[in-house]
Amino acid sequence: MVRFRRGRVEQCIALVDCNNFFVSCERVFRPDLDGRPIVVLSSNDGCVISRSDEAKRLGIRMGEPWFKVKGLHKYRDVMAFSGNFPLYSDLSNRVKCMLADFSPVHEEYSVDESFLDLTGFDDIRERSCAIREIVRKQAGIPVCIGIGPTKTLAKLANFVAKKHPKSKGIFFTMFWIDSRNAYCSTKFRLMRYGELVRG
């Protein structure tokens, strides 16, 4: 997995993003909520700040005022939770402690996102799968991972990892760099537990 270009190792950055983080935190202690449409609300229950996939499919938008949503018939089965920010912070710290075991260089990007520098590792595919498995098993939080040569491209790859069903939560993109430091070609590769599929 380590790539060399003109005598140097190509940088490899991973963005680990917790899926629907606040909702996932609520489900850690309420497994009966799996598969149900759920939203988490901001302070004073003002607006929607986290949505389960089921709630997204119903058309509930991020930031939507809750008073406009709760009375509509099509949202009658949606469960709403007041934000429990001490809980979310605690689980966030747990996840970040786990991620520190996978790279000596890691950076907190937000409460539910972290960058890991995987440059030089020759087991990036296996390491990424292990991150998803361990965080889900030990913290109860599902994550997606995007990998690229820069933070921006890692962020883009993470978006694809969330949206592309064949990615199984991990997407790897590398932009080869020529001697003038210009991007000269692009390859998207999909990690699927041992096989690489062209995107």
Tab-separated table of C-alpha atoms in Angstrom, residues 35-152:
chain	number	residue	atom	x	y	z
A	35	GLY	CA	-34.121	0.717	12.522
A	36	ARG	CA	-36.398	3.443	13.880
A	37	PRO	CA	-36.438	7.052	12.609
A	38	ILE	CA	-34.709	9.199	15.248
A	39	VAL	CA	-33.633	12.816	15.500
A	40	VAL	CA	-31.603	14.650	18.126
A	41	LEU	CA	-32.529	18.233	18.892
A	42	SER	CA	-30.465	21.289	19.768
A	43	SER	CA	-30.597	23.155	23.063
A	44	ASN	CA	-34.179	23.862	24.155
A	45	ASP	CA	-35.303	21.382	21.493
A	46	GLY	CA	-35.127	24.082	18.861
A	47	CYS	CA	-34.020	22.316	15.699
A	48	VAL	CA	-32.785	19.007	14.313
A	49	ILE	CA	-29.012	18.545	14.663
A	50	SER	CA	-28.662	14.814	14.005
A	51	ARG	CA	-30.772	12.335	12.038
A	52	SER	CA	-30.823	8.589	11.645
A	53	ASP	CA	-30.788	7.220	8.098
A	54	GLU	CA	-34.448	6.344	8.539
A	55	ALA	CA	-35.277	9.959	9.442
A	56	LYS	CA	-33.288	11.208	6.453
A	57	ARG	CA	-35.311	8.983	4.145
A	58	LEU	CA	-38.484	10.577	5.486
A	59	GLY	CA	-37.194	13.943	4.278
A	60	ILE	CA	-36.297	15.549	7.597
A	61	ARG	CA	-33.587	18.128	6.953
A	62	MET	CA	-30.644	19.110	9.108
A	63	GLY	CA	-31.375	22.297	11.014
A	64	GLU	CA	-35.118	22.063	10.474
A	65	PRO	CA	-37.137	23.637	13.326
A	66	TRP	CA	-38.714	20.844	15.340
A	67	PHE	CA	-42.029	22.643	15.816
A	68	LYS	CA	-42.541	22.461	12.044
A	69	VAL	CA	-41.878	18.725	11.962
A	70	LYS	CA	-43.464	17.167	15.030
A	71	GLY	CA	-47.060	17.893	14.075
A	72	LEU	CA	-46.908	16.446	10.565
A	73	HIS	CA	-48.599	13.075	10.096
A	74	LYS	CA	-45.822	11.530	8.014
A	75	TYR	CA	-43.397	12.097	10.896
A	76	ARG	CA	-45.642	10.562	13.549
A	77	ASP	CA	-43.279	7.606	14.139
A	78	VAL	CA	-40.157	9.764	14.515
A	79	MET	CA	-38.602	9.693	17.995
A	80	ALA	CA	-36.965	12.919	19.160
A	81	PHE	CA	-34.280	13.205	21.819
A	82	SER	CA	-33.070	16.319	23.572
A	83	GLY	CA	-29.327	16.749	23.051
A	84	ASN	CA	-27.238	15.045	25.756
A	85	PHE	CA	-23.958	16.780	25.089
A	86	PRO	CA	-21.995	15.406	28.096
A	87	LEU	CA	-22.756	11.901	26.785
A	88	TYR	CA	-21.707	12.794	23.237
A	89	SER	CA	-18.467	14.345	24.479
A	90	ASP	CA	-17.646	11.261	26.556
A	91	LEU	CA	-18.219	8.867	23.662
A	92	SER	CA	-16.273	11.160	21.337
A	93	ASN	CA	-13.282	11.006	23.680
A	94	ARG	CA	-13.546	7.224	23.843
A	95	VAL	CA	-13.495	6.931	20.073
A	96	LYS	CA	-10.519	9.279	19.744
A	97	CYS	CA	-8.559	7.289	22.339
A	98	MET	CA	-9.138	4.171	20.243
A	99	LEU	CA	-8.008	5.927	17.061
A	100	ALA	CA	-4.751	6.960	18.729
A	101	ASP	CA	-3.770	3.281	18.796
A	102	PHE	CA	-3.761	3.175	14.988
A	103	SER	CA	-1.477	6.132	14.241
A	104	PRO	CA	1.023	8.196	16.226
A	105	VAL	CA	-0.186	11.305	14.367
A	106	HIS	CA	-3.858	12.118	14.783
A	107	GLU	CA	-5.834	15.353	14.781
A	108	GLU	CA	-9.305	16.069	16.120
A	109	TYR	CA	-11.296	17.754	13.355
A	110	SER	CA	-14.656	17.952	15.133
A	111	VAL	CA	-16.580	16.147	17.848
A	112	ASP	CA	-17.212	13.236	15.459
A	113	GLU	CA	-14.294	13.446	13.006
A	114	SER	CA	-10.546	12.828	13.252
A	115	PHE	CA	-7.662	12.798	10.805
A	116	LEU	CA	-5.077	10.020	11.046
A	117	ASP	CA	-1.727	10.123	9.254
A	118	LEU	CA	-1.212	6.627	7.830
A	119	THR	CA	1.847	7.525	5.753
A	120	GLY	CA	4.363	4.690	5.732
A	121	PHE	CA	2.031	1.936	6.889
A	122	ASP	CA	1.844	-1.073	4.583
A	123	ASP	CA	-1.426	-2.422	5.996
A	124	ILE	CA	-3.756	0.515	5.382
A	125	ARG	CA	-6.626	-1.633	4.139
A	126	GLU	CA	-6.449	-3.979	7.119
A	127	ARG	CA	-5.887	-1.096	9.524
A	128	SER	CA	-8.990	0.712	8.240
A	129	CYS	CA	-11.145	-2.386	8.588
A	130	ALA	CA	-9.817	-2.879	12.118
A	131	ILE	CA	-10.712	0.718	13.037
A	132	ARG	CA	-14.312	0.237	11.948
A	133	GLU	CA	-14.610	-3.104	13.731
A	134	ILE	CA	-13.027	-2.046	17.019
A	135	VAL	CA	-14.826	1.303	17.321
A	136	ARG	CA	-18.169	-0.373	16.608
A	137	LYS	CA	-17.499	-3.234	19.021
A	138	GLN	CA	-15.984	-1.286	21.916
A	139	ALA	CA	-17.798	2.058	21.656
A	140	GLY	CA	-20.930	1.042	19.787
A	141	ILE	CA	-20.392	3.777	17.182
A	142	PRO	CA	-20.367	3.085	13.407
A	143	VAL	CA	-17.739	4.991	11.431
A	144	CYS	CA	-16.813	5.559	7.784
A	145	ILE	CA	-13.254	6.145	6.597
A	146	GLY	CA	-12.013	8.173	3.634
A	147	ILE	CA	-8.361	7.963	2.618
A	148	GLY	CA	-6.386	10.276	0.349
A	149	PRO	CA	-3.098	12.177	-0.013
A	150	THR	CA	-4.506	15.378	1.526
A	151	LYS	CA	-7.091	16.246	4.167
A	152	THR	CA	-9.381	17.691	1.508
